[in-house]
Structure formats: C-alpha cells, structure tokens
Amino acid sequence: ENDFGHPQYLIGDIFTLLNTHKDVITRHSAYSRLAITFEDIYPGDEWNYVFGQARPLERVGVFSFARHSPLFYDGKHASEALSLLDMSSFLDWMRTCRHTMVHETCHMLGILHCV
C-alpha cells in the first residue's frame, strides 16, 4: 500500500508474471511485453515508487498511470481521475504518460541509456 492507502505493486512480481505466466508467454510472436496499470508501482525497498521500468535483456517493461495523474497527490486513484479531470488536464496527463511509455518501450527495444 502507498501513503494514500491504494495498492502498490512490486515491479519484480510483474516482471515474473510477464516472463512466466502461460497466457503471456504463449504469445510467441511478441517481440516484447509491456505491462500497463493504473496501480502504483515500486522496484524495491530502496525506492518507494517509479513511473515505469524495463529490463532490456528480457524485453519486458511495466508502466503505471498512477503517479502521473494530476490528482494522485490529492489521494485520488488514477481510475477516479478519469472522471474528475477536464479535457485539457486529461490530455496533459495522457501526453505525459505517453512519454514514459515510449521511454520504457525504447529500453525494451535495446536503447540502454536515458538522455
């Protein structure tokens, strides 16, 4: 759980799912796999959250809408924000999320260094 009482998931568990769950790994035609969630995510005890993370050698990644939400620090879950934001704020949120998703996807495709 994060500071607002919302679920928070360990990224390593998501990577394990992406690499081992039969419904995921039976998709042999997939070059890479990106998990996308509205839930908050964290990589381990040393960090309390990340926006996303990838493992280039495994070609898997995970991205969360949660911390990008303009209402996250007001204690609103990302799924609640969908109905509470005006169109301009919603589009800004989606634009920011798109940047992070592309960032993680680039790591999954082998681009190792962040600029």
Coordinates of N, CA, C and O in Angstrom, one line a residue:
E1 N 0.8 -1.2 0.0 CA 0.0 0.0 0.0 C 0.9 1.2 0.0 O 1.9 1.3 0.7
N2 N 0.4 2.3 -0.8 CA 1.2 3.5 -0.7 C 0.7 4.4 0.4 O -0.2 4.0 1.2
D3 N 1.2 5.7 0.4 CA 0.8 6.6 1.5 C -0.7 7.0 1.5 O -1.2 7.5 2.5
F4 N -1.4 6.7 0.4 CA -2.8 7.1 0.3 C -3.7 5.9 0.5 O -4.9 6.0 0.3
G5 N -3.2 4.8 0.8 CA -4.0 3.6 1.1 C -4.4 2.8 -0.2 O -5.2 1.9 -0.2
H6 N -3.8 3.2 -1.3 CA -4.0 2.5 -2.6 C -3.0 1.4 -2.8 O -1.9 1.4 -2.3
P7 N -3.4 0.3 -3.5 CA -2.5 -0.8 -3.8 C -1.2 -0.3 -4.5 O -1.2 0.6 -5.3
Q8 N -0.1 -0.9 -4.1 CA 1.2 -0.6 -4.7 C 1.8 -2.0 -5.0 O 1.9 -2.8 -4.1
Y9 N 2.3 -2.2 -6.2 CA 2.8 -3.5 -6.6 C 4.3 -3.4 -6.9 O 4.9 -2.5 -7.5
L10 N 5.0 -4.5 -6.5 CA 6.4 -4.7 -6.7 C 6.7 -5.0 -8.1 O 6.1 -6.0 -8.7
I11 N 7.5 -4.3 -8.8 CA 7.8 -4.4 -10.2 C 8.3 -5.8 -10.5 O 8.0 -6.4 -11.5
G12 N 9.2 -6.3 -9.6 CA 9.8 -7.7 -9.8 C 8.7 -8.7 -10.0 O 8.8 -9.7 -10.8
D13 N 7.6 -8.6 -9.2 CA 6.5 -9.6 -9.4 C 5.8 -9.5 -10.7 O 5.4 -10.5 -11.3
I14 N 5.7 -8.2 -11.3 CA 5.1 -8.0 -12.6 C 6.0 -8.6 -13.6 O 5.6 -9.3 -14.6
F15 N 7.3 -8.4 -13.5 CA 8.3 -9.0 -14.5 C 8.2 -10.5 -14.5 O 8.2 -11.1 -15.5
T16 N 8.1 -11.1 -13.3 CA 8.0 -12.5 -13.2 C 6.7 -13.0 -13.9 O 6.8 -14.0 -14.7
L17 N 5.6 -12.3 -13.7 CA 4.4 -12.6 -14.5 C 4.6 -12.5 -16.0 O 4.2 -13.4 -16.7
L18 N 5.2 -11.4 -16.4 CA 5.5 -11.3 -17.9 C 6.3 -12.4 -18.4 O 6.2 -12.7 -19.6
N19 N 7.2 -12.9 -17.6 CA 8.2 -13.9 -18.1 C 7.7 -15.4 -17.9 O 8.3 -16.3 -18.5
T20 N 6.7 -15.6 -17.0 CA 6.3 -17.0 -16.7 C 4.9 -17.3 -16.9 O 4.6 -18.5 -17.0
H21 N 4.0 -16.4 -16.8 CA 2.5 -16.7 -16.9 C 2.2 -17.3 -18.3 O 2.5 -16.7 -19.3
K22 N 1.5 -18.5 -18.3 CA 1.3 -19.2 -19.6 C 0.5 -18.4 -20.6 O 0.7 -18.5 -21.8
D23 N -0.4 -17.5 -20.1 CA -1.2 -16.7 -21.0 C -0.4 -15.6 -21.7 O -0.8 -15.1 -22.7
V24 N 0.7 -15.3 -21.0 CA 1.6 -14.2 -21.6 C 2.6 -14.8 -22.5 O 2.8 -14.4 -23.6
I25 N 3.3 -15.9 -22.0 CA 4.4 -16.4 -22.8 C 4.0 -17.3 -24.0 O 4.9 -17.6 -24.8
T26 N 2.8 -17.7 -24.1 CA 2.3 -18.4 -25.2 C 2.2 -17.6 -26.5 O 1.9 -18.1 -27.5
R27 N 2.3 -16.3 -26.3 CA 2.2 -15.3 -27.4 C 3.6 -15.3 -28.1 O 4.3 -14.3 -27.9
H28 N 4.0 -16.3 -28.8 CA 5.4 -16.4 -29.3 C 5.7 -15.3 -30.3 O 6.9 -15.0 -30.5
S29 N 4.7 -14.7 -30.9 CA 5.0 -13.7 -31.9 C 5.4 -12.3 -31.3 O 5.8 -11.4 -32.0
A30 N 5.2 -12.2 -30.0 CA 5.6 -10.9 -29.3 C 7.1 -10.7 -29.2 O 7.8 -11.6 -28.7
Y31 N 7.6 -9.6 -29.7 CA 9.0 -9.3 -29.6 C 9.3 -8.8 -28.1 O 10.3 -9.1 -27.6
S32 N 8.3 -8.1 -27.6 CA 8.5 -7.5 -26.2 C 7.1 -7.5 -25.6 O 6.1 -7.6 -26.2
R33 N 7.1 -7.3 -24.2 CA 5.8 -7.2 -23.5 C 5.9 -6.1 -22.5 O 6.8 -6.0 -21.7
L34 N 4.9 -5.2 -22.5 CA 4.8 -4.1 -21.6 C 3.5 -4.2 -20.8 O 2.4 -4.3 -21.4
A35 N 3.7 -4.3 -19.5 CA 2.5 -4.3 -18.6 C 2.1 -2.8 -18.3 O 3.0 -2.0 -18.1
I36 N 0.8 -2.5 -18.4 CA 0.3 -1.2 -18.1 C -0.7 -1.3 -17.0 O -1.6 -2.1 -17.1
T37 N -0.6 -0.4 -16.0 CA -1.5 -0.4 -14.9 C -1.9 1.0 -14.4 O -1.2 1.9 -14.6
F38 N -3.1 1.0 -13.7 CA -3.5 2.2 -13.0 C -3.0 2.2 -11.6 O -3.1 3.2 -10.9
E39 N -2.4 1.1 -11.2 CA -1.9 1.0 -9.8 C -0.5 1.6 -9.7 O 0.3 1.6 -10.6
D40 N -0.1 1.9 -8.4 CA 1.2 2.5 -8.1 C 2.2 1.3 -8.1 O 1.8 0.2 -7.8
I41 N 3.4 1.6 -8.6 CA 4.4 0.5 -8.6 C 5.7 1.0 -8.0 O 6.0 2.2 -7.9
Y42 N 6.5 0.0 -7.5 CA 7.8 0.3 -6.9 C 8.8 -0.8 -7.2 O 8.4 -2.0 -7.3
P43 N 10.1 -0.5 -7.3 CA 11.1 -1.5 -7.6 C 11.6 -2.3 -6.4 O 12.2 -3.3 -6.6
G44 N 11.5 -1.8 -5.2 CA 12.0 -2.5 -4.0 C 12.0 -1.5 -2.8 O 11.6 -0.4 -2.9
D45 N 12.6 -2.0 -1.8 CA 12.6 -1.3 -0.5 C 13.4 0.0 -0.6 O 13.1 1.0 0.1
E46 N 14.3 0.1 -1.5 CA 15.2 1.3 -1.6 C 14.5 2.5 -2.3 O 14.9 3.6 -2.1
W47 N 13.4 2.2 -3.0 CA 12.7 3.3 -3.7 C 11.2 3.1 -3.4 O 10.7 1.9 -3.4
N48 N 10.5 4.1 -3.1 CA 9.0 3.9 -2.8 C 8.1 4.0 -4.0 O 7.0 3.7 -3.9
Y49 N 8.6 4.4 -5.1 CA 7.8 4.4 -6.4 C 8.7 4.6 -7.6 O 9.8 5.2 -7.5
V50 N 8.2 4.3 -8.7 CA 8.8 4.6 -10.1 C 7.6 4.8 -11.0 O 6.5 4.3 -10.7
F51 N 7.8 5.5 -12.1 CA 6.8 5.7 -13.1 C 6.7 4.5 -14.0 O 5.7 4.2 -14.6
G52 N 7.8 3.9 -14.2 CA 8.0 2.7 -15.1 C 9.4 2.2 -15.0 O 10.3 2.8 -14.4
Q53 N 9.5 1.0 -15.5 CA 10.8 0.3 -15.5 C 10.8 -0.7 -16.6 O 9.8 -1.3 -16.9
A54 N 12.0 -1.0 -17.2 CA 12.1 -2.0 -18.2 C 13.4 -2.9 -17.9 O 14.3 -2.4 -17.3
R55 N 13.3 -4.1 -18.4 CA 14.5 -5.0 -18.4 C 14.8 -5.3 -19.9 O 14.2 -6.1 -20.5
P56 N 15.8 -4.5 -20.4 CA 16.1 -4.7 -21.9 C 16.5 -6.1 -22.3 O 16.0 -6.5 -23.4
L57 N 17.3 -6.8 -21.5 CA 17.7 -8.1 -21.9 C 16.5 -9.1 -22.0 O 16.5 -10.1 -22.8
E58 N 15.5 -8.9 -21.2 CA 14.3 -9.7 -21.2 C 13.2 -9.2 -22.1 O 12.2 -9.9 -22.3
R59 N 13.4 -8.0 -22.6 CA 12.4 -7.2 -23.4 C 11.1 -7.2 -22.8 O 10.0 -7.4 -23.4
V60 N 11.1 -6.8 -21.5 CA 9.8 -6.6 -20.7 C 9.9 -5.3 -20.0 O 11.0 -4.8 -19.7
G61 N 8.7 -4.7 -19.8 CA 8.6 -3.4 -19.1 C 7.3 -3.3 -18.4 O 6.4 -4.1 -18.7
V62 N 7.2 -2.3 -17.5 CA 6.0 -2.0 -16.8 C 5.9 -0.5 -16.7 O 6.9 0.2 -16.6
F63 N 4.6 0.0 -16.9 CA 4.4 1.4 -16.8 C 3.1 1.6 -16.0 O 2.1 0.8 -16.1
S64 N 3.1 2.7 -15.2 CA 1.9 3.0 -14.3 C 1.4 4.4 -14.6 O 2.2 5.4 -14.7
F65 N 0.1 4.5 -14.8 CA -0.5 5.8 -14.9 C -0.6 6.6 -13.6 O -0.8 7.8 -13.5
A66 N -0.5 5.8 -12.5 CA -0.8 6.4 -11.1 C -0.1 7.7 -10.8 O -0.7 8.7 -10.5
R67 N 1.2 7.7 -10.7 CA 2.0 8.8 -10.2 C 1.9 10.0 -11.2 O 2.2 11.1 -10.8
H68 N 1.6 9.7 -12.5 CA 1.5 10.8 -13.4 C 0.2 11.6 -13.3 O 0.0 12.7 -13.8
S69 N -0.8 11.0 -12.6 CA -2.1 11.6 -12.5 C -2.0 12.9 -11.8 O -1.4 13.0 -10.7
P70 N -2.7 14.0 -12.3 CA -2.6 15.3 -11.6 C -3.3 15.3 -10.3 O -3.1 16.1 -9.5
L71 N -4.1 14.2 -10.0 CA -4.8 14.1 -8.7 C -4.2 13.1 -7.8 O -4.7 12.9 -6.7
F72 N -3.1 12.5 -8.2 CA -2.5 11.5 -7.3 C -2.2 12.0 -5.9 O -2.5 11.3 -4.9
Y73 N -1.6 13.1 -5.8 CA -1.1 13.7 -4.5 C -2.3 14.3 -3.8 O -2.1 14.7 -2.6
D74 N -3.5 14.3 -4.4 CA -4.7 14.6 -3.6 C -5.4 13.4 -3.1 O -6.5 13.5 -2.5
G75 N -4.7 12.2 -3.3 CA -5.2 11.0 -2.7 C -6.2 10.3 -3.6 O -6.8 9.3 -3.2
K76 N -6.3 10.8 -4.9 CA -7.3 10.1 -5.8 C -6.6 9.0 -6.6 O -5.5 9.2 -7.1
H77 N -7.2 7.9 -6.7 CA -6.7 6.8 -7.5 C -6.8 7.2 -9.0 O -7.7 8.0 -9.4
A78 N -5.9 6.7 -9.8 CA -5.9 7.0 -11.2 C -7.2 6.7 -11.9 O -7.6 7.5 -12.8
S79 N -7.9 5.7 -11.5 CA -9.2 5.3 -12.1 C -10.2 6.4 -11.8 O -11.1 6.6 -12.6
E80 N -10.1 7.0 -10.6 CA -11.1 8.1 -10.3 C -10.8 9.4 -11.1 O -11.7 10.1 -11.4
A81 N -9.5 9.6 -11.3 CA -9.1 10.8 -12.0 C -9.7 10.9 -13.4 O -10.0 12.0 -13.9
L82 N -10.0 9.8 -14.1 CA -10.6 9.8 -15.4 C -11.9 10.6 -15.5 O -12.1 11.3 -16.4
S83 N -12.7 10.5 -14.5 CA -14.0 11.2 -14.5 C -13.9 12.6 -13.9 O -14.9 13.3 -14.0
L84 N -12.8 12.9 -13.2 CA -12.7 14.1 -12.5 C -12.0 15.2 -13.2 O -12.1 16.4 -12.9
L85 N -11.2 14.9 -14.2 CA -10.4 15.9 -14.9 C -11.2 16.5 -16.1 O -11.9 15.9 -16.7
D86 N -10.9 17.8 -16.3 CA -11.4 18.4 -17.5 C -10.6 17.9 -18.7 O -9.5 17.3 -18.5
M87 N -11.0 18.2 -19.9 CA -10.4 17.7 -21.1 C -8.9 18.1 -21.2 O -8.0 17.3 -21.5
S88 N -8.6 19.3 -20.9 CA -7.2 19.8 -21.0 C -6.3 19.1 -20.0 O -5.2 18.6 -20.4
S89 N -6.7 18.9 -18.8 CA -5.9 18.2 -17.8 C -5.8 16.7 -18.2 O -4.7 16.2 -18.0
F90 N -6.8 16.2 -18.7 CA -6.8 14.8 -19.1 C -5.8 14.6 -20.2 O -5.0 13.7 -20.2
L91 N -5.8 15.5 -21.2 CA -4.9 15.4 -22.4 C -3.4 15.6 -21.9 O -2.5 14.9 -22.4
D92 N -3.2 16.5 -21.0 CA -1.9 16.7 -20.4 C -1.4 15.4 -19.8 O -0.2 15.0 -19.9
W93 N -2.3 14.8 -19.0 CA -1.9 13.6 -18.3 C -1.5 12.5 -19.3 O -0.5 11.8 -19.2
M94 N -2.4 12.3 -20.3 CA -2.1 11.3 -21.3 C -0.8 11.6 -22.1 O 0.0 10.7 -22.4
R95 N -0.5 12.8 -22.4 CA 0.7 13.2 -23.1 C 2.0 12.8 -22.2 O 2.9 12.2 -22.7
T96 N 1.9 13.1 -20.9 CA 3.0 12.8 -20.0 C 3.1 11.2 -19.9 O 4.3 10.7 -20.0
C97 N 2.0 10.5 -19.8 CA 2.1 9.1 -19.8 C 2.6 8.5 -21.1 O 3.4 7.6 -21.0
R98 N 2.3 9.1 -22.2 CA 2.8 8.6 -23.5 C 4.3 8.7 -23.5 O 5.0 7.8 -23.9
H99 N 4.9 9.8 -23.0 CA 6.3 10.0 -22.9 C 7.0 8.9 -22.1 O 8.0 8.3 -22.6
T100 N 6.4 8.5 -21.0 CA 7.0 7.5 -20.2 C 6.9 6.1 -20.8 O 7.8 5.3 -20.8
M101 N 5.7 5.9 -21.4 CA 5.5 4.6 -22.1 C 6.5 4.4 -23.2 O 7.1 3.3 -23.4
V102 N 6.7 5.5 -24.0 CA 7.7 5.4 -25.1 C 9.1 5.2 -24.6 O 9.9 4.4 -25.1
H103 N 9.4 5.9 -23.5 CA 10.7 5.7 -22.8 C 11.0 4.3 -22.4 O 12.0 3.7 -22.8
E104 N 10.0 3.7 -21.8 CA 10.2 2.3 -21.3 C 10.2 1.3 -22.6 O 11.0 0.4 -22.6
T105 N 9.4 1.6 -23.6 CA 9.4 0.8 -24.8 C 10.8 0.9 -25.5 O 11.3 -0.2 -26.0
C106 N 11.4 2.0 -25.5 CA 12.7 2.2 -26.1 C 13.7 1.3 -25.4 O 14.6 0.7 -26.0
H107 N 13.7 1.3 -24.0 CA 14.5 0.4 -23.3 C 14.3 -1.1 -23.7 O 15.2 -1.8 -23.8
M108 N 13.0 -1.4 -23.8 CA 12.7 -2.8 -24.2 C 13.2 -3.2 -25.6 O 13.5 -4.3 -25.9
L109 N 13.4 -2.2 -26.4 CA 13.9 -2.4 -27.8 C 15.4 -2.3 -27.9 O 16.0 -2.3 -28.9
G110 N 16.1 -2.1 -26.7 CA 17.5 -2.2 -26.7 C 18.2 -0.8 -26.5 O 19.5 -0.8 -26.5
I111 N 17.5 0.3 -26.4 CA 18.2 1.6 -26.1 C 18.4 1.6 -24.6 O 17.5 1.7 -23.8
L112 N 19.7 1.6 -24.3 CA 20.0 1.4 -22.8 C 20.1 2.7 -22.1 O 19.8 2.7 -20.9
H113 N 20.6 3.8 -22.7 CA 20.9 5.0 -21.9 C 19.7 6.0 -22.0 O 19.2 6.3 -23.1
C114 N 19.4 6.6 -20.8 CA 18.4 7.7 -20.8 C 19.2 9.0 -21.1 O 20.3 9.2 -20.7
V115 N 18.5 9.8 -21.9 CA 19.0 11.2 -22.2 C 18.4 12.2 -21.3 O 17.3 12.2 -21.1

